[in-house]
Amino acid sequence: MAPTALSATTATTVHTAVPVKPTKLKHPLDPLTPDEINAVSLAIRHYTTANTPVKAVRFITCTLIPPPKKAVLAALGIPLMPGGKPEAPTPIVRKAESDFLDVVNGGTYNAILSLQDGTWKVDTCELVAEGSEPQISPEELAFCEHVVRRDPTVQALAKEVGVLPEQIYADGWAIGYDDRFPKSTRLQQAFVFARLSEHENLYAHPLDFVVVIDSIAEKVVQIDFPPTYKRAKDGSAKLGVSTTEACPLSEDSFTASNRERIPPPLKPFEFLPDLLQQSDPTHKPRDDIKPLHVLQPEGVSFKMDGNVLEWQKWKMHIGFSHREGVAISTVTYNDDGEIRPILYRLSLAEMVVPYGAPEFPHPRKFAFDSGEYGMGTMANELSLGCDCLGQIHYLPGAYVTHSGTPFVIKNAICIHEEDAGVLWKHTDYRPGGRHQTVRSRRLVVSMVCTLANYEYIWNYYFYQDGNIELEIRLTGILQVYVAGQDEPNLYGTTIAPNINAHNHQHLFSVRVDPMLDGLYNSVVESDIVPLSAPTGSKGNFAGNGFVVKDKVLKSQVQDGARDFDWARERRWRITNDARTHYASGKPSSYAIMMKGGVLPLMAHTDSWVARRASFAHKTLWVVKDKEGADGSRMWPSGKYVPQTREEPEDSVGRWVKEGDGSIENEDIVLYLTVGTTHIPRPEDWPVMPVEHVNLLFKPNNFFSKNPSMDVPGTNDPLSKPAFSNGTTVNGTNGANGTNGHACCS
C-alpha cells in the first residue's frame, strides 16, 4: 500500500484528552513513558490553539529534560565530594521539551513543559531561529521515497534507463550543505535505486541522479546529475566538467553534467538466504558449524529495578532518548562497601560520516546520524537468539510520532552477560608451583540502529576489574553510486561491476560527564617521552630511559581542545585531586584509552563538513558544564543540526573558543572523537563484515589494588575435550594442560 501524505495534526482536531496515568518514578532520569509523551503532546496542542497562530503541528521530538545534577545525586544519596555526606534531597520537578513544526506558516517551535500536580503544563513555547531545523523524523524519511516515486520527472528519468515507477526506491538523507536553497525550506536529498523484485538488495541497482525534495510541500524541487570521469590519453583520469561546484538551479543539471545516461547494473547481489539461492544456484550455506549455546542454568547475575541495573559491584541507570539511543547514567562501583561514583552520564552525542568524492552533489554526503536523524528513533527491535545470545533482558524505548502519539520499540536495549576470556592468570613455573586462572565475565548493554544502508551496533561493557568500554561495531551495506563502463574511480572502489563505493569516514563524538569520586574533576594530559640525556651520559648511560610528563588542563580557552600525539604516546586521565592513592600518592583517576580509534578529519578545516562538525577537529574537548532551562551542555554540533551552514553558537568549538574560566576541579564534560576511515573493499560487498571502534576507561590509582582479586577461579564442569580420548583425528593432544585436566584451582 502506498503511504499517505504526511498530513499535519491540527491543533483544533484533538478532541479527546489522553488520561494521564500517575508516573511512579524509580529514578529521576527515567525517560518519558508512552503515556507521558501522549500527555505532553496534548498539552502542546491545547497551548498552541489558545496562544499561538499555529493551526497545524507536526511533532518531531519529545524528550525528558534531566533534572539538575545536584538534585539527582541528592535523591540517590551520592555525595558531591569524597568522604562527604550527600546533600539533602530537594523536590524534583519533572520536565520535558518538544520540537514541532508549524506546517501551515512554516517554522520550528520549541516547547518546555513541567509536570505540575499531575498535569503537564507549557512553561515556554518559542519560535526557534530561521535555519534551525529539528532532526528528520522516521516518517519524513519514509515518505521521501513516496514523493520521489510519484514524481513524473523522476519516473521519466527512470524509464529512460529501464526502470518502472513501481521499481523506484529512494533513501532519504538530510541535505547536508546546499546554499542554493533558502534556509527556511526543510529539505531532504534522496539517493535513488531500482528494486527489481520484492525484498531484493536494491543497493545493487543504483541510479545516476540524486533528488532533492521539500519535506513540508512534499514535492521534488531539484534533480542533480553527478558528472563522470574519463580516461585521458596519457592514462590520467579527467572529470567530464570543468568544476566540482554545484550547477545553478536555473540551469539543467543533466546538460551541465556533460555525459550520457548510465543505466543501473542489473546483476543481483543478495544477502537474504532464500534470495541468494535463487540468484546463485551454486550458493551453498556452510554445513560444518556445530551449535554453540550460551547457558546460565542458575539464571543471570544482574538485577533490574525498572531502568536501574545492578551487576556484581556496579550500579547504573539505563536510559533511552530519541537522539542518543542508549544513555548510561549515575554509574557507581561498590568498593568494599564504599559506593564510589564514576560517571554521571555516558552516551553518543554526535557523529558525522563525510564522503570523499569532490564532484557535486557527492560533497553533500556527510550525515550527522545522531543530530539529523537520531539513534533512538533508528533503533532496531532486537531478536532473541539472533541479535543477543543467552539469557536476555530487554528495555523498551519510545519516541513521539508526527501526530503526538508514542512509537514504542519493545526490545530496544539488550542486557546480558558474556564470557570475556581470561581476566587474570599466573603460573609459578618452578617445580611443584601452583597456578590460578580467573576468567572474565562482562555485562553488556547494547543497541542496534539502522541508518538507511548502514547499521551501527553500540555495546557498552562493564568489567569485573573496574574497566568500562564502549565498542562501536559498523556493518550494513555500503552507500553506493552507479559507475559508467570502465569509468576511472579516483575517490572510491569499484566493488562490483558498475558499482562505486566512495571513500568515507565515520567520526563519533562520545560525551563523558564524569563524577569521579564526586562532581568536581580535572583532566591530566600525559606524554611519555625519552630522557633528554643522551646515551652514554651519566644520567642515561644505556640510553633506555623514558618518563611520563603530566600536564593538568586548567583553562577552558587555552587547554580545552587537545590533539592526540602519536610520537609521545599521549593519553588523558580524569582525576579527582581530593582523593589520592595510599601508596602512590597520585590522585584517584580513570584513564581514557582511545589510541586505536584516533583519526584526523580528512576534509579541509574550512570545508563544508568541518565548519559544521567542529568536534571532528580535535581528539579531546573539555568544557565546564552549564545547566540551563533545557539541561546540560549536550550536543557538540549544536542542538539543531539539519541544514546548518556554519559552526553553531551552541557547539563545542564555540564553547571552548568563547568560554572563560577554569576546567580544573570543576563540573566538567568531555567530548572524545574516535572513528575509522573506510576505504571500501570488494569484501565489504554486498554486506560489510563488522568493523570495530573501541574506547576504554581504565581505573588508575582509583582502587587500592586489583579490584578483581575476589573473583573466583573457574572450573567449568561442562568444559570437556573436543575429541574423544583427548586426541584429534591426527592423534595429537586436543586439550590444554595434561590430557585436558582443569587449569583452575
XYZ file of C-alpha atoms in Angstrom:
745
model
C 0.000 0.000 0.000
C 1.344 3.440 -0.909
C 1.980 5.722 2.036
C -0.460 8.512 2.621
C 0.569 12.149 2.705
C 2.154 13.476 5.862
C -0.986 15.287 6.859
C -0.350 17.509 9.830
C -2.193 17.177 13.082
C -4.331 20.256 13.504
C -4.361 21.754 16.929
C -8.147 22.024 16.884
C -8.784 18.423 15.850
C -7.502 16.889 19.037
C -10.825 16.029 20.552
C -10.176 13.580 23.336
C -7.970 14.185 26.322
C -5.454 11.428 26.997
C -5.742 10.114 30.545
C -2.525 10.893 32.401
C -1.508 7.902 34.454
C 0.450 8.662 37.601
C 4.161 8.377 36.940
C 5.855 6.189 39.530
C 9.488 7.062 39.030
C 12.167 4.695 40.245
C 14.931 7.088 39.170
C 14.921 10.840 38.407
C 16.385 10.169 34.939
C 13.753 7.665 33.828
C 12.789 8.516 30.221
C 9.326 9.768 29.362
C 6.798 6.962 29.292
C 4.457 6.472 26.314
C 1.632 7.896 28.431
C 3.723 10.964 29.228
C 4.526 11.511 25.541
C 0.803 11.453 24.829
C 0.113 13.889 27.639
C 2.920 16.293 26.661
C 1.793 16.477 23.032
C -1.797 17.020 24.131
C -0.743 19.909 26.378
C 1.143 21.483 23.473
C -1.846 21.204 21.145
C -4.081 22.898 23.687
C -1.494 25.608 24.265
C -0.893 26.350 20.570
C -4.619 26.558 19.914
C -5.132 29.092 22.676
C -1.934 31.120 22.477
C -0.324 30.965 19.031
C -1.171 31.378 15.327
C -0.188 27.741 14.741
C -3.017 25.858 13.034
C -1.391 22.508 12.374
C 1.596 20.863 14.040
C 3.988 18.077 13.163
C 5.726 16.723 16.244
C 9.377 15.855 15.744
C 10.819 15.331 19.240
C 9.515 14.860 22.770
C 12.007 14.041 25.481
C 12.841 14.371 29.157
C 14.764 17.406 30.369
C 17.065 15.906 33.011
C 16.804 17.477 36.474
C 19.834 19.372 37.813
C 22.731 17.073 38.640
C 22.938 18.041 42.300
C 19.253 17.305 42.761
C 19.635 13.882 41.144
C 22.691 12.997 43.230
C 20.935 14.132 46.400
C 17.937 11.959 45.553
C 20.236 8.964 45.040
C 22.311 9.639 48.159
C 25.553 10.211 46.242
C 27.923 12.787 47.804
C 29.441 15.592 45.755
C 32.949 15.128 47.216
C 34.973 12.184 48.518
C 34.233 11.438 52.132
C 31.386 13.929 52.184
C 27.768 13.418 53.025
C 25.041 13.549 50.368
C 23.161 16.805 50.137
C 19.635 16.862 51.496
C 17.099 15.821 48.834
C 15.086 18.603 47.219
C 11.848 18.350 45.255
C 12.447 17.381 41.635
C 10.098 18.815 39.020
C 9.716 16.501 36.047
C 10.228 18.432 32.806
C 10.000 17.716 29.111
C 10.679 19.514 25.851
C 9.336 19.089 22.364
C 10.217 20.397 18.925
C 7.387 20.681 16.441
C 6.797 22.203 13.026
C 4.176 24.739 12.007
C 3.289 23.097 8.704
C 0.999 25.924 7.547
C 3.032 29.048 8.258
C 6.454 27.415 8.457
C 8.978 27.476 11.243
C 10.022 25.335 14.187
C 8.834 25.745 17.754
C 10.438 24.528 20.945
C 8.224 23.989 23.967
C 9.362 23.326 27.536
C 6.820 21.798 29.905
C 6.703 20.810 33.552
C 4.566 18.316 35.420
C 2.505 20.258 37.949
C 0.074 18.443 40.241
C -0.127 15.531 37.810
C -0.745 17.713 34.743
C 1.746 18.718 32.058
C 1.780 22.478 31.520
C 3.659 24.544 28.952
C 6.242 26.833 30.567
C 7.658 28.307 27.359
C 6.880 27.943 23.661
C 9.258 29.764 21.345
C 9.870 30.025 17.623
C 13.468 28.965 17.009
C 15.807 30.914 14.720
C 15.420 30.616 10.956
C 17.542 27.811 9.569
C 17.286 25.813 12.798
C 15.711 22.531 11.799
C 14.992 19.688 14.234
C 16.014 16.194 13.287
C 14.361 14.453 10.351
C 11.722 12.045 11.593
C 11.379 8.390 10.539
C 8.045 9.294 8.945
C 9.644 12.024 6.847
C 12.418 9.675 5.755
C 9.911 7.017 4.741
C 7.619 9.447 2.924
C 10.554 10.869 0.974
C 10.586 7.641 -1.038
C 6.921 8.095 -1.947
C 7.494 11.715 -3.011
C 10.332 10.603 -5.283
C 8.475 7.607 -6.729
C 5.331 9.535 -7.677
C 7.164 12.446 -9.329
C 6.583 12.463 -13.125
C 10.086 13.721 -13.926
C 11.692 11.042 -11.780
C 9.502 8.421 -13.428
C 10.529 9.630 -16.887
C 14.215 9.629 -15.979
C 13.945 6.135 -14.538
C 12.110 4.893 -17.639
C 14.961 6.136 -19.843
C 17.251 3.604 -18.153
C 14.710 0.773 -17.996
C 13.254 1.238 -14.515
C 9.472 1.154 -13.948
C 7.745 3.519 -11.473
C 6.987 0.703 -9.030
C 10.674 -0.264 -9.068
C 11.834 3.174 -7.892
C 13.149 3.250 -4.333
C 14.941 6.056 -2.512
C 16.898 6.586 0.701
C 16.106 9.945 2.248
C 19.048 11.835 3.753
C 19.473 15.257 5.242
C 20.516 17.723 2.569
C 23.990 18.169 4.036
C 25.003 21.562 2.681
C 23.392 23.275 -0.291
C 23.162 27.068 -0.227
C 21.214 27.164 -3.496
C 18.065 26.819 -1.381
C 16.578 29.138 1.256
C 17.425 28.360 4.867
C 13.745 28.179 5.709
C 12.964 25.269 3.357
C 13.007 21.874 5.083
C 14.871 19.659 2.632
C 15.953 16.092 2.054
C 18.187 14.611 -0.602
C 17.286 11.181 -1.922
C 19.602 8.557 -3.355
C 17.665 6.538 -5.891
C 17.795 2.797 -6.592
C 15.844 0.177 -8.504
C 14.325 -2.811 -6.716
C 13.585 -5.412 -9.348
C 11.747 -7.884 -7.105
C 10.320 -7.918 -3.591
C 12.910 -7.854 -0.788
C 15.901 -7.955 -3.128
C 19.011 -5.914 -2.394
C 18.110 -2.605 -4.033
C 21.622 -1.213 -3.442
C 22.854 -3.459 -6.266
C 20.983 -1.183 -8.713
C 21.878 2.497 -8.082
C 20.536 5.140 -10.457
C 22.558 8.020 -11.865
C 20.829 11.024 -10.268
C 20.103 12.473 -6.833
C 16.758 14.043 -5.962
C 16.069 16.955 -3.581
C 12.616 17.244 -2.004
C 10.786 19.830 0.093
C 9.601 17.829 3.128
C 6.787 20.240 4.002
C 5.442 20.822 0.468
C 6.025 17.113 -0.256
C 7.407 17.712 -3.735
C 10.589 17.328 -5.748
C 12.446 20.642 -6.093
C 15.667 19.590 -7.849
C 17.327 16.674 -9.582
C 21.131 16.644 -9.695
C 23.287 14.577 -12.054
C 26.870 13.954 -10.944
C 29.478 14.254 -13.709
C 31.688 11.296 -14.619
C 35.390 10.652 -15.098
C 37.073 9.631 -18.348
C 40.455 8.110 -19.007
C 42.707 10.551 -20.882
C 45.242 9.517 -23.497
C 48.069 9.881 -21.005
C 46.314 7.444 -18.674
C 45.148 10.029 -16.169
C 41.532 10.392 -15.081
C 39.740 13.608 -16.021
C 36.414 14.916 -14.763
C 33.974 15.488 -17.603
C 33.215 19.058 -16.474
C 35.432 21.983 -15.581
C 34.396 22.340 -11.936
C 33.227 20.342 -8.925
C 30.903 23.225 -7.980
C 27.125 22.858 -7.942
C 25.136 23.626 -11.047
C 22.897 26.710 -10.519
C 19.221 25.902 -10.064
C 18.494 27.940 -13.173
C 20.452 25.507 -15.347
C 19.639 21.958 -16.401
C 21.765 19.641 -14.263
C 21.918 16.814 -16.786
C 23.112 19.106 -19.559
C 25.692 20.585 -17.192
C 26.976 17.104 -16.269
C 28.232 16.682 -19.871
C 27.634 12.950 -20.009
C 25.287 10.253 -21.210
C 22.767 8.483 -19.033
C 24.144 5.483 -17.124
C 21.767 2.536 -16.729
C 21.775 0.771 -13.364
C 23.634 -2.551 -13.146
C 21.151 -5.408 -13.146
C 23.159 -8.244 -11.615
C 21.681 -9.214 -8.230
C 23.813 -9.229 -5.092
C 21.604 -10.686 -2.396
C 22.057 -11.190 1.330
C 18.808 -12.958 2.289
C 19.379 -16.741 2.201
C 16.395 -17.642 0.009
C 17.166 -14.894 -2.495
C 20.834 -15.884 -2.507
C 19.807 -19.382 -3.527
C 17.523 -18.067 -6.274
C 20.084 -15.680 -7.736
C 23.033 -18.050 -7.456
C 22.174 -21.764 -7.714
C 25.764 -22.602 -6.739
C 25.360 -20.877 -3.371
C 25.552 -23.372 -0.512
C 25.367 -22.437 3.173
C 28.147 -23.771 5.357
C 27.174 -27.089 6.915
C 30.161 -27.683 9.206
C 29.088 -25.312 12.005
C 28.028 -27.128 15.166
C 25.634 -25.458 17.648
C 27.143 -23.183 20.306
C 24.818 -22.281 23.170
C 25.129 -19.757 25.982
C 23.714 -21.382 29.124
C 23.145 -19.951 32.598
C 21.385 -22.752 34.476
C 21.105 -20.709 37.670
C 19.970 -17.526 35.913
C 21.657 -14.181 35.409
C 23.872 -12.353 37.901
C 22.311 -8.932 37.378
C 19.194 -7.348 38.858
C 16.801 -4.830 37.325
C 14.519 -2.370 39.070
C 12.849 -0.512 36.235
C 15.738 1.150 34.408
C 18.158 0.724 37.311
C 20.653 -2.101 36.833
C 22.883 -3.768 39.421
C 25.548 -6.270 38.452
C 28.070 -7.506 40.975
C 29.630 -4.234 42.250
C 28.258 -1.971 39.520
C 25.075 0.076 39.675
C 23.763 2.366 36.942
C 20.717 3.771 35.183
C 19.969 2.701 31.609
C 18.109 5.399 29.708
C 16.779 5.839 26.192
C 16.498 9.018 24.180
C 15.398 9.656 20.617
C 18.763 11.228 19.838
C 21.438 9.342 21.795
C 19.789 5.943 21.875
C 21.333 4.320 24.943
C 22.368 6.696 27.725
C 24.207 5.241 30.736
C 23.877 7.394 33.862
C 24.798 7.569 37.555
C 27.396 4.808 37.360
C 28.795 3.739 40.744
C 31.053 0.938 41.998
C 30.848 -0.750 45.401
C 34.475 -0.688 46.562
C 34.439 -2.999 49.609
C 31.322 -1.347 50.985
C 32.036 2.213 49.844
C 29.790 3.371 46.994
C 32.075 5.325 44.691
C 30.646 7.431 41.851
C 32.410 7.219 38.485
C 30.276 8.571 35.625
C 27.243 10.816 35.704
C 26.387 10.154 32.040
C 27.977 8.343 29.090
C 26.476 8.407 25.602
C 26.981 9.098 21.935
C 26.459 12.836 21.489
C 27.055 13.163 17.745
C 28.646 11.555 14.715
C 29.355 12.549 11.140
C 30.092 10.467 8.042
C 31.828 12.631 5.408
C 32.400 11.152 1.953
C 35.471 11.973 -0.106
C 34.335 12.474 -3.711
C 34.604 16.198 -4.606
C 32.288 16.383 -7.633
C 28.826 17.749 -6.866
C 26.433 16.562 -5.494
C 28.569 13.947 -3.719
C 30.062 16.506 -1.254
C 26.562 16.848 0.238
C 27.016 13.344 1.639
C 28.052 13.929 5.228
C 25.364 12.591 7.501
C 25.146 13.584 11.166
C 23.427 10.338 12.039
C 22.652 11.333 15.629
C 21.765 15.021 15.267
C 19.985 14.754 11.909
C 18.071 11.508 12.431
C 18.532 10.228 15.985
C 19.955 6.918 17.134
C 16.940 6.200 19.308
C 14.429 6.673 16.501
C 16.525 4.384 14.281
C 16.857 1.614 16.882
C 16.032 -1.948 15.859
C 13.528 -4.231 17.541
C 16.064 -6.793 18.762
C 15.522 -10.527 18.322
C 16.197 -13.138 20.989
C 18.789 -15.699 19.953
C 19.894 -13.601 16.990
C 20.976 -10.084 17.964
C 21.548 -11.176 21.575
C 22.565 -14.631 22.837
C 21.972 -16.180 26.236
C 19.548 -15.070 28.909
C 18.471 -11.602 27.885
C 16.630 -8.727 29.483
C 15.221 -6.058 27.195
C 14.289 -2.456 27.861
C 11.868 -0.560 25.616
C 12.304 2.819 24.003
C 9.641 5.319 22.985
C 9.640 8.446 20.852
C 6.984 10.782 19.500
C 5.378 10.468 16.072
C 4.062 13.330 13.933
C 0.620 13.022 15.482
C 1.965 13.286 19.026
C 1.375 9.630 19.853
C 4.275 7.470 21.024
C 6.041 4.871 18.936
C 7.307 2.091 21.177
C 10.266 -0.135 20.383
C 9.615 -3.055 22.699
C 13.109 -4.578 22.631
C 15.279 -1.523 22.023
C 18.042 -2.211 24.564
C 19.551 -5.627 25.252
C 21.180 -6.508 28.589
C 23.081 -9.725 29.161
C 26.306 -11.287 30.431
C 29.029 -12.947 28.416
C 32.375 -14.616 28.905
C 35.249 -12.234 28.084
C 38.249 -14.558 28.147
C 40.882 -14.624 30.857
C 40.643 -11.871 33.468
C 43.983 -12.653 35.078
C 46.342 -15.598 35.375
C 49.686 -16.579 36.805
C 51.673 -19.824 36.962
C 54.586 -20.401 39.292
C 56.853 -22.077 36.760
C 59.061 -23.719 39.401
C 58.697 -27.469 40.056
C 55.632 -28.073 42.183
C 54.455 -24.500 41.677
C 50.786 -23.680 41.638
C 48.748 -21.534 39.310
C 45.499 -19.623 39.206
C 43.346 -18.643 36.260
C 40.332 -16.387 36.609
C 38.005 -15.891 33.689
C 36.417 -12.540 32.974
C 32.726 -12.002 32.729
C 31.336 -8.751 31.407
C 27.966 -7.067 31.460
C 26.723 -5.946 28.047
C 24.241 -3.136 27.388
C 23.628 -2.895 23.657
C 21.528 -1.363 20.901
C 21.454 -1.780 17.122
C 20.484 1.107 14.832
C 19.798 1.115 11.092
C 20.537 4.345 9.230
C 19.272 3.610 5.696
C 22.058 1.392 4.331
C 24.303 1.286 7.424
C 23.990 -0.478 10.775
C 25.656 0.615 13.998
C 25.905 -1.702 16.999
C 26.529 0.052 20.318
C 27.982 -2.179 23.037
C 28.620 -0.767 26.493
C 30.742 -3.218 28.502
C 31.304 -3.269 32.252
C 34.077 -5.477 33.613
C 34.916 -7.045 36.959
C 38.234 -5.149 37.171
C 36.540 -1.736 37.008
C 37.018 -1.183 33.275
C 34.279 0.436 31.195
C 34.337 0.035 27.426
C 32.307 1.402 24.546
C 32.584 -0.737 21.446
C 31.050 0.531 18.221
C 30.536 -2.049 15.506
C 29.838 -0.937 11.952
C 28.108 -3.166 9.419
C 25.327 -2.988 6.837
C 25.587 -2.068 3.169
C 27.931 0.471 1.625
C 26.443 3.660 0.246
C 26.971 3.204 -3.494
C 26.613 5.091 -6.752
C 26.444 3.838 -10.324
C 29.711 3.895 -12.283
C 29.979 4.170 -16.041
C 31.507 1.348 -18.038
C 35.273 1.322 -17.331
C 34.956 4.673 -15.540
C 38.082 5.553 -13.525
C 37.492 5.597 -9.800
C 39.676 8.144 -8.029
C 37.696 8.533 -4.817
C 36.414 5.070 -4.056
C 36.448 1.414 -5.010
C 34.585 -0.332 -7.793
C 33.351 -3.137 -5.558
C 31.289 -4.863 -8.270
C 30.759 -4.151 -11.979
C 29.467 -0.572 -12.349
C 29.064 -0.106 -8.593
C 31.183 2.571 -6.933
C 31.579 2.849 -3.154
C 33.135 6.171 -2.196
C 35.840 6.564 0.438
C 34.448 7.960 3.663
C 34.999 8.390 7.381
C 32.923 7.689 10.488
C 33.688 10.151 13.287
C 31.929 9.706 16.613
C 31.702 12.238 19.429
C 31.307 10.404 22.729
C 30.108 12.562 25.594
C 31.571 11.777 29.015
C 30.116 13.565 32.035
C 32.327 12.337 34.888
C 31.687 12.311 38.603
C 34.826 10.503 39.657
C 34.657 10.315 43.440
C 32.465 13.393 43.229
C 31.253 16.050 40.845
C 34.427 18.155 40.673
C 37.092 16.671 38.411
C 40.095 17.591 36.296
C 41.804 16.150 33.219
C 45.525 15.337 33.192
C 47.356 15.003 29.891
C 50.291 12.588 29.946
C 53.084 12.418 27.387
C 55.592 9.575 27.505
C 58.964 10.852 26.322
C 62.563 9.607 26.214
C 65.001 11.174 28.610
C 66.711 14.130 27.042
C 70.070 12.917 28.377
C 71.903 11.132 25.533
C 73.161 7.553 25.510
C 76.496 7.375 27.311
C 75.667 10.232 29.638
C 75.774 9.840 33.412
C 72.008 10.268 33.640
C 71.101 7.828 30.849
C 74.177 5.731 30.151
C 72.317 2.873 28.403
C 70.028 5.260 26.540
C 66.867 3.436 27.596
C 65.258 5.919 29.985
C 61.842 7.425 29.446
C 59.465 9.310 31.710
C 55.847 10.412 31.955
C 55.233 14.153 31.834
C 51.886 15.273 33.209
C 50.025 18.469 32.466
C 46.815 19.460 34.232
C 44.365 21.076 31.823
C 43.447 24.314 33.567
C 41.978 26.906 31.190
C 38.952 26.156 29.020
C 40.144 28.516 26.277
C 43.822 27.556 26.296
C 43.589 23.856 27.215
C 40.063 22.794 26.298
C 40.832 21.434 22.795
C 43.510 18.732 22.576
C 45.221 16.790 19.805
C 46.493 13.246 20.059
C 50.271 12.909 19.748
C 51.436 9.538 18.447
C 55.126 10.257 18.987
C 54.507 10.951 22.672
C 52.010 8.127 23.300
C 49.694 10.820 24.606
C 46.865 9.811 26.937
C 44.457 11.503 29.306
C 43.108 10.796 32.772
C 40.014 12.073 34.537
C 41.134 12.818 38.091
C 39.878 13.879 41.490
C 42.614 15.691 43.412
C 40.643 15.425 46.638
C 41.429 11.710 46.890
C 44.841 10.109 46.487
C 46.127 6.543 46.440
C 47.509 5.326 49.760
C 50.809 4.112 48.221
C 51.455 6.050 45.001
C 50.195 9.348 46.382
C 48.630 10.042 42.984
C 45.076 11.301 42.582
C 42.182 8.931 42.017
C 41.628 8.689 38.286
C 40.317 6.839 35.255
C 42.492 6.721 32.144
C 40.982 7.223 28.690
C 42.363 4.613 26.290
C 41.407 5.622 22.749
C 44.553 5.279 20.621
C 43.033 2.625 18.351
C 40.168 4.921 17.380
C 42.032 8.189 16.851
C 41.880 9.646 13.345
C 42.155 13.025 11.612
C 39.303 14.600 9.684
C 40.423 14.334 6.059
C 38.358 17.297 4.829
C 39.948 20.755 4.856
C 39.453 22.787 8.019
C 37.299 25.313 6.136
C 35.282 22.661 4.271
C 31.510 22.367 4.499
C 31.701 19.422 6.856
C 34.481 20.856 9.029
C 32.566 24.094 9.585
C 29.516 22.163 10.757
C 31.323 19.402 12.682
C 33.811 21.346 14.778
C 34.135 18.414 17.183
C 35.982 16.464 14.467
C 38.954 18.879 14.558
C 40.251 17.617 17.901
C 40.572 14.297 19.703
C 39.524 15.614 23.120
C 37.414 18.566 24.216
C 36.985 19.594 27.853
C 34.442 22.219 28.879
C 32.874 23.348 32.108
C 29.281 22.227 32.202
C 26.480 24.780 32.349
C 22.989 23.697 33.276
C 20.154 25.748 31.851
C 16.413 25.506 31.372
C 16.879 22.687 28.860
C 19.568 20.793 30.792
C 23.328 20.463 30.471
C 25.683 21.145 27.601
C 24.934 18.202 25.364
C 25.368 18.497 21.610
C 28.845 19.174 20.159
C 27.461 20.256 16.769
C 24.520 22.177 18.168
C 21.022 21.327 19.252
C 19.579 21.793 15.754
C 21.817 20.104 13.201
C 19.980 19.655 9.869
C 20.840 22.341 7.307
C 23.286 24.304 9.450
C 25.814 26.089 7.269
C 28.362 27.283 9.800
C 29.560 26.306 13.234
C 26.554 26.725 15.559
C 26.857 29.008 18.566
C 25.881 26.166 20.899
C 28.649 23.815 19.755
C 31.766 22.504 21.447
C 34.102 24.575 19.272
C 32.345 27.783 20.311
C 32.182 26.706 23.948
C 35.949 26.401 24.021
C 36.755 29.444 21.866
C 34.377 31.775 23.649
C 34.498 30.242 27.114
C 36.343 31.520 30.114
C 37.417 30.306 33.493
C 38.840 27.090 34.806
C 38.278 23.437 33.914
C 40.362 22.283 36.896
C 38.432 20.797 39.813
C 35.156 21.765 38.168
C 31.976 20.081 36.956
C 33.374 19.239 33.519
C 32.165 17.468 30.387
C 34.440 15.697 27.912
C 33.850 15.026 24.214
C 36.031 12.269 22.741
C 36.428 11.939 18.970
C 37.029 8.413 17.681
C 36.249 6.664 14.456
C 37.520 4.922 11.359
C 38.450 5.831 7.800
C 36.738 3.434 5.426
C 38.372 2.684 2.086
C 35.824 0.202 0.726
C 36.869 -3.314 -0.315
C 35.090 -5.807 -2.560
C 34.945 -7.966 0.593
C 32.626 -5.340 2.099
C 30.010 -6.224 -0.532
C 27.114 -6.949 -0.540
C 27.041 -6.659 3.270
C 30.015 -5.435 5.242
C 31.524 -7.641 7.976
C 31.609 -5.699 11.235
C 34.372 -3.190 11.798
C 35.248 -2.267 15.389
C 35.961 1.041 17.106
C 36.804 0.801 20.811
C 37.048 3.278 23.662
C 38.167 2.136 27.119
C 38.004 3.794 30.532
C 40.512 2.171 32.897
C 40.929 2.767 36.652
C 44.279 4.339 37.538
C 45.074 4.884 41.224
C 41.339 4.547 41.808
C 41.446 1.196 43.630
C 43.971 0.219 46.282
C 44.877 -2.897 44.246
C 43.430 -5.136 41.527
C 39.698 -4.983 42.358
C 39.061 -8.362 40.719
C 41.133 -10.385 43.196
C 37.873 -11.553 44.752
C 36.557 -13.073 41.514
C 36.583 -16.863 41.946
C 38.618 -19.074 39.658
C 36.550 -21.006 37.172
C 36.454 -24.764 36.871
C 33.641 -25.270 34.407
C 32.289 -28.820 34.718
C 30.694 -28.598 31.269
C 34.016 -27.998 29.512
C 35.492 -31.167 28.025
C 37.980 -32.258 25.372
C 36.877 -31.541 21.832
C 37.716 -35.072 20.715
C 37.297 -38.448 22.369
C 40.291 -39.697 24.354
C 41.733 -36.178 24.193
C 43.078 -36.608 20.666
C 42.278 -35.131 17.280
C 41.840 -37.139 14.138
C 45.600 -36.780 13.660
C 46.316 -38.284 17.066
C 47.654 -35.096 18.665
C 46.677 -33.825 22.085
C 43.497 -31.766 21.731
C 43.397 -30.072 25.134
C 45.488 -27.689 27.210
C 47.376 -28.990 30.218
C 47.872 -32.689 30.772
C 45.243 -34.560 28.782
C 42.687 -31.820 29.330
C 42.986 -31.521 33.107
C 41.343 -28.490 34.663
C 43.658 -25.464 34.723
C 41.986 -23.505 37.504
C 42.268 -24.097 41.229
